[in-house]
Rosetta silent file (secondary structure, phi, psi, omega in degrees, C-alpha in Angstrom):
SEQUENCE: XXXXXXXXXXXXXXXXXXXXXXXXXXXXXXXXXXXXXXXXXXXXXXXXXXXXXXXXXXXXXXXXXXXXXXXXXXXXXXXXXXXXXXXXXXXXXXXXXXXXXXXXXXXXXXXXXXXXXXXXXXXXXXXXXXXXXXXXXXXXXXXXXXXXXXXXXXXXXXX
SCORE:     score description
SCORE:     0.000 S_00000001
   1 L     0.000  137.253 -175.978   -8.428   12.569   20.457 S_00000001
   2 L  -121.961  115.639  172.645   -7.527    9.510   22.251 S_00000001
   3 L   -86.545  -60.142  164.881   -5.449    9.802   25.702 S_00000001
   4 L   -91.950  151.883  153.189   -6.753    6.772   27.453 S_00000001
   5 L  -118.210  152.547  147.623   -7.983    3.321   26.532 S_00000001
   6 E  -123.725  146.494 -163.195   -9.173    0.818   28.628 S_00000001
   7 E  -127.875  112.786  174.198   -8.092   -3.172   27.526 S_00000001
   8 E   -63.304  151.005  177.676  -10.279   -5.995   29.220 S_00000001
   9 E  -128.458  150.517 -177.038   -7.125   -8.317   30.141 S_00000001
  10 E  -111.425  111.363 -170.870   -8.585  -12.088   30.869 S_00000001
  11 L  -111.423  100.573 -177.267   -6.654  -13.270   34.009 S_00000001
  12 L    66.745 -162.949  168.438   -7.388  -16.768   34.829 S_00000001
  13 L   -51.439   56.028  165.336  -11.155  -18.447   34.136 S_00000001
  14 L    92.370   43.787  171.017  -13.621  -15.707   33.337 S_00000001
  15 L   -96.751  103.444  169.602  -11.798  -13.388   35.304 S_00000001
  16 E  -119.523 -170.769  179.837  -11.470  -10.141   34.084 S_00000001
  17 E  -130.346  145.976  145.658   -9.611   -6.999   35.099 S_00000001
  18 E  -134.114  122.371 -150.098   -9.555   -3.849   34.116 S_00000001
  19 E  -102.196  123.575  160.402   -6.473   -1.497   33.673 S_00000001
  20 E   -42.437  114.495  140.743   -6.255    2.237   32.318 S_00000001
  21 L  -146.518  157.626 -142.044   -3.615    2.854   29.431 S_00000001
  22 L  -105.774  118.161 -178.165   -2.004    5.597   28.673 S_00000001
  23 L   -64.182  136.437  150.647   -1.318    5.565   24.471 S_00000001
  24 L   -63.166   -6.037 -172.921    2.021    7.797   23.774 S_00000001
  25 L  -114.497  163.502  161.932   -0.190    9.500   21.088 S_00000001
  26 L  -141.924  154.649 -164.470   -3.098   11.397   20.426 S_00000001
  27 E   -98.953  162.127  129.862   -4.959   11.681   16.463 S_00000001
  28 E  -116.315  163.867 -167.280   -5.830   14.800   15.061 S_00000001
  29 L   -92.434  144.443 -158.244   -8.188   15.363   12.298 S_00000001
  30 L  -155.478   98.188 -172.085   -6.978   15.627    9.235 S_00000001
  31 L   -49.560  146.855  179.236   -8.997   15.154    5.889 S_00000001
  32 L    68.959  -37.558  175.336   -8.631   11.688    3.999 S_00000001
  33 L  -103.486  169.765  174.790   -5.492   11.043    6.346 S_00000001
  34 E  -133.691  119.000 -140.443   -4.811   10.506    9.693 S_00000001
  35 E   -99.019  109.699  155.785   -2.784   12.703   11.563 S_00000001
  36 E   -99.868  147.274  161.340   -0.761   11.928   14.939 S_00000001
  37 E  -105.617   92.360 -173.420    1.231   13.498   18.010 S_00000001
  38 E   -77.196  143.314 -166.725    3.554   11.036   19.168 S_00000001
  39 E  -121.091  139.575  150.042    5.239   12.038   22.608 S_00000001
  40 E  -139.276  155.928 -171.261    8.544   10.698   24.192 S_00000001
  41 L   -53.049  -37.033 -179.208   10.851   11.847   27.417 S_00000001
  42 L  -133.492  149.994 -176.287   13.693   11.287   24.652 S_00000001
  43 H   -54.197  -37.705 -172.575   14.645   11.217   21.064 S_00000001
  44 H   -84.009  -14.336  158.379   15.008    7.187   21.038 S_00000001
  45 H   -57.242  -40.612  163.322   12.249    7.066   22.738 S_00000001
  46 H   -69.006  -21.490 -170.155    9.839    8.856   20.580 S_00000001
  47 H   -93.557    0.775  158.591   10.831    6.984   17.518 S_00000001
  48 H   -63.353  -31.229  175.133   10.293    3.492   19.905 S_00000001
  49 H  -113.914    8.284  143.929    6.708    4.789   20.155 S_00000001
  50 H   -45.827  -34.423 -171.037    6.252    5.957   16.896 S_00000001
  51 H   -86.460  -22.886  170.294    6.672    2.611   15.704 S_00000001
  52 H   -75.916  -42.172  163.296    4.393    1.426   18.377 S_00000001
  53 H   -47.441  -57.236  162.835    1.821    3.823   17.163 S_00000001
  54 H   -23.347  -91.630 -173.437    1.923    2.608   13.951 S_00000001
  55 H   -67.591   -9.246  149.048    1.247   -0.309   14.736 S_00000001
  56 H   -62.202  -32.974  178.229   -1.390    0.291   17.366 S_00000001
  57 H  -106.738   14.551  137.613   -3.646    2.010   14.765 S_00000001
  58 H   -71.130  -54.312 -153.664   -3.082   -1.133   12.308 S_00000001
  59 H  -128.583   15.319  175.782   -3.883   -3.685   14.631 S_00000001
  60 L    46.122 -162.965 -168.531   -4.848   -2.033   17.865 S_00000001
  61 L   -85.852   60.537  175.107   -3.811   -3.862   21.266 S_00000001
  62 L   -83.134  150.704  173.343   -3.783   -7.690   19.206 S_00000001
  63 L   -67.114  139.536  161.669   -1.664   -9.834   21.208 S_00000001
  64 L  -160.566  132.572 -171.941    1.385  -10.350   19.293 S_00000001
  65 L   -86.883  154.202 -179.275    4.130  -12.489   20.022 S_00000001
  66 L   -87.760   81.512  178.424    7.851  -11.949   19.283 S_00000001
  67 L   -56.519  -47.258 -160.966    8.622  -14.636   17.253 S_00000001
  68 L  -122.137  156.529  174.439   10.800  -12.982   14.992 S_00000001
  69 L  -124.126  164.199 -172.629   13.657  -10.469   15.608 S_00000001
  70 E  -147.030  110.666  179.449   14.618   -8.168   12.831 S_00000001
  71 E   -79.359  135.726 -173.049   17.250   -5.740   12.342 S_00000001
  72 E  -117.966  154.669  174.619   16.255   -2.159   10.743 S_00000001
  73 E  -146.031  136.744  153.948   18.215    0.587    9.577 S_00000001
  74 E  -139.385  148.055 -179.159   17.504    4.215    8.580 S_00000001
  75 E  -113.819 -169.392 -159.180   18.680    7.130    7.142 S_00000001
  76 L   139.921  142.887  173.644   17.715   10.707    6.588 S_00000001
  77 L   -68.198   15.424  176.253   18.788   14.251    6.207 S_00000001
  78 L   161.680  164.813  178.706   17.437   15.806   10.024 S_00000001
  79 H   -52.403  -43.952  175.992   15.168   14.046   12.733 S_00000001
  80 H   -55.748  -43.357  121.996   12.036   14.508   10.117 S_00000001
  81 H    -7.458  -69.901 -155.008   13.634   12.646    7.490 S_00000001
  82 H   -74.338  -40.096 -176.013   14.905   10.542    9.343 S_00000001
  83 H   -81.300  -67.366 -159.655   11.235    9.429   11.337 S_00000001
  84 H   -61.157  -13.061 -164.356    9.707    9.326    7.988 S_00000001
  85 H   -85.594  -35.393 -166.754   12.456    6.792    6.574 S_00000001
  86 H   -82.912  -62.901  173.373   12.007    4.833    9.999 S_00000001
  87 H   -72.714  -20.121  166.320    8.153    4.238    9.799 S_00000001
  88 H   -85.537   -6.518  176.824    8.488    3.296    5.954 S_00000001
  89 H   -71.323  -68.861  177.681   10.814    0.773    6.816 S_00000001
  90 H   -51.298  -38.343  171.090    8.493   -0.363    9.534 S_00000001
  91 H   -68.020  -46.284  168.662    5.552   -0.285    7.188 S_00000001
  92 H   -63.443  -35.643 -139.946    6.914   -2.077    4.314 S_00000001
  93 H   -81.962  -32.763 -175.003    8.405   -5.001    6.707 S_00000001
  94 H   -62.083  -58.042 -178.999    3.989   -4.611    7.474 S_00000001
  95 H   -52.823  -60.923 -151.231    2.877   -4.146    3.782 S_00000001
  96 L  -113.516  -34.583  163.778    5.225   -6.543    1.746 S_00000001
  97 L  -141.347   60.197 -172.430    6.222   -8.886    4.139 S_00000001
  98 L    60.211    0.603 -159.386    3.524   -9.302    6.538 S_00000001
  99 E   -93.589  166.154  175.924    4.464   -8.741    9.871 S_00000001
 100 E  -117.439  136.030 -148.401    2.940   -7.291   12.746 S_00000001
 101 E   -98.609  136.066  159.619    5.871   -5.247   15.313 S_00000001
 102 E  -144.555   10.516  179.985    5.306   -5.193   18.600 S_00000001
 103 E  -149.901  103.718 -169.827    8.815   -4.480   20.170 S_00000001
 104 E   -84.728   90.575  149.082   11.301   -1.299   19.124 S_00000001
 105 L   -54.375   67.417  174.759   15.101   -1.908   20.407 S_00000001
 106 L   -54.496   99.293  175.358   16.601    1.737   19.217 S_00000001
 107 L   -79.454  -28.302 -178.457   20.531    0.776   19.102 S_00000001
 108 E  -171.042  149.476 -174.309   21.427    4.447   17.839 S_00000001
 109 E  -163.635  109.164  154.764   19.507    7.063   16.576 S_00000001
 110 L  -100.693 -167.565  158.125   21.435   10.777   15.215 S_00000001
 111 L   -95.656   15.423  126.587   20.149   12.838   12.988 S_00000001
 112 L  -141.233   40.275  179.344   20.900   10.902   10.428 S_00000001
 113 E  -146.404  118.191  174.727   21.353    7.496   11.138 S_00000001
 114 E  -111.151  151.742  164.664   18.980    4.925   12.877 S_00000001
 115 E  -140.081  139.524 -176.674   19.553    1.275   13.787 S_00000001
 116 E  -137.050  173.686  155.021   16.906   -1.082   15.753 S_00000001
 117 E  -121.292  137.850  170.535   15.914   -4.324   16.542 S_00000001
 118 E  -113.742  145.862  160.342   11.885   -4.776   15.838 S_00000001
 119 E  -101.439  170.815  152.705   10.302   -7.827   17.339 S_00000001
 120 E   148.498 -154.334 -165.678    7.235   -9.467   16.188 S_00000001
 121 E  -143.051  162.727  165.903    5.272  -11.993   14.022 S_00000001
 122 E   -63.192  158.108  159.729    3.347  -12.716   10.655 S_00000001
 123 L   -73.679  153.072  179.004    0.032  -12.003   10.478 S_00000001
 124 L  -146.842  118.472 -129.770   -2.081  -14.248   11.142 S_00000001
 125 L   -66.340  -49.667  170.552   -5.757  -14.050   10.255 S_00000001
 126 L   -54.573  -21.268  156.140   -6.934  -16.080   12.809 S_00000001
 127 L  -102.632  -31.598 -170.371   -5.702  -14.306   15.734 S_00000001
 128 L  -102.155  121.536  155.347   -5.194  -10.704   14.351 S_00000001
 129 L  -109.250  118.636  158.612   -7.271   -7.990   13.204 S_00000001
 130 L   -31.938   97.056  145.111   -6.642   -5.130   11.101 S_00000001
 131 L   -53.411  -37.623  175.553   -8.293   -1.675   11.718 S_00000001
 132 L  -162.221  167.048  177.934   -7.276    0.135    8.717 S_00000001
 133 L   -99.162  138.812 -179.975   -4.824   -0.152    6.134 S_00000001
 134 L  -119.392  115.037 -162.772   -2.322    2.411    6.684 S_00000001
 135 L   -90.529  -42.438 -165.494   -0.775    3.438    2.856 S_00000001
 136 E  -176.349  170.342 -159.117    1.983    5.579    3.290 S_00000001
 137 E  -135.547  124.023  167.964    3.776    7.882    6.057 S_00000001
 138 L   -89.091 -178.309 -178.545    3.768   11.351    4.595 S_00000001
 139 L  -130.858    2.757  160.221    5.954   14.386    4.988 S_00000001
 140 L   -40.636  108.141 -151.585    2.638   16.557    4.998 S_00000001
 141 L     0.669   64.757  162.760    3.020   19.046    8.074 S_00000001
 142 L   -90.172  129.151 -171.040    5.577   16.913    9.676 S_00000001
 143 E  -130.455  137.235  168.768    7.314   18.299   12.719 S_00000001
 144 E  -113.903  121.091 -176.316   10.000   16.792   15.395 S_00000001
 145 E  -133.068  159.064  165.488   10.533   19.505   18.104 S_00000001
 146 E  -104.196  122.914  144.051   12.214   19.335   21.790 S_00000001
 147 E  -132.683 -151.294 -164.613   10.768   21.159   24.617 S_00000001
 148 L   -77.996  -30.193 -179.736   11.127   21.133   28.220 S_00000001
 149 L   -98.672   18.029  163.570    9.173   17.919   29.062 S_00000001
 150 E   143.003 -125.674 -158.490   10.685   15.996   26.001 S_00000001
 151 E  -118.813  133.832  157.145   10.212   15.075   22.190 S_00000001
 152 E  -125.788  128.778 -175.290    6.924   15.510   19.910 S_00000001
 153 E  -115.604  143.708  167.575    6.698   14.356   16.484 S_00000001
 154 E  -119.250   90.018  179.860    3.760   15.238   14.171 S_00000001
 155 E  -119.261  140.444 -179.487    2.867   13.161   11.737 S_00000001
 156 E   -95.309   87.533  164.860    0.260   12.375    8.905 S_00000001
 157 E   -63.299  120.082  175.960   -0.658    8.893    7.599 S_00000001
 158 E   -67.328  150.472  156.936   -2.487    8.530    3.913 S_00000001
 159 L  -144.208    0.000    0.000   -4.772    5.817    4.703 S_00000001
């Protein structure tokens, strides 16, 4: 389960610092795939760090700059739908035409209609690394629920 990270930051000449941060997610185990709890205060929030999740367990904390701006749109039949439609969107723009995301703009989000802006850049081999290939966003005990301190989503990545 991961709560915390800590990310040397390089601050001037062979300075470094180091700062606690707190992931919106935590993995559970889940054979062959890999299974997250994404948390937000609010619905556009959680599906701003879903997509940040994502791409934290492609490419972990690589710097990546926002180069590019993108507009996204999704649809779906209920918030569950609707999240899985939202990270395949996000994946293919990874998968087919290379980029790596590193900033979610939610313009509207019902329950069955999303629209963003994603920020980010191509990959580029030379700056960026890959942790795992992430294959597909499943619907394999996916749950969106409200409680009292906000939004949880539960989701399962094939990898």
């Amino acid at each position: 389960m991961i709560d915390n990270e800590i990310i040397d930051i390089s601050i001037g000449a062979n300075l470094n610092n180091r700062y606690p941060v707190t992931l919106p997610y935590t993995t559970f185990n889940h054979t062959a795939d890999l299974g997250v709890e994404i948390y937000g205060p609010d619905l556009q929030q959680l599906f701003i760090n879903a997509g940040r999740t994502l791409f934290d367990l492609i490419c972990g904390a690589a710097a990546i700059d926002e180069k590019a701006a993108l507009q996204v749109t999704a649809e779906g039949s209920g918030y569950e739908d609707l999240m899985v439609s939202w990270l395949r969107e996000l994946l293919y723009l990874h998968q087919v035409k290379g980029y790596l995301l590193s900033a979610f703009i939610i313009h509207n989000v019902d329950e069955s209609h999303l629209s963003a802006t994603v920020k980010g850049e191509q990959f580029d081999a030379r700056r960026h690394e890959l942790l795992r290939e992430i294959k597909a966003v499943t619907y394999h005990q996916l749950k969106i629920e409200q409680g009292e301190e906000g939004w949880t989503a539960r989701i399962v990545f094939d990898i």
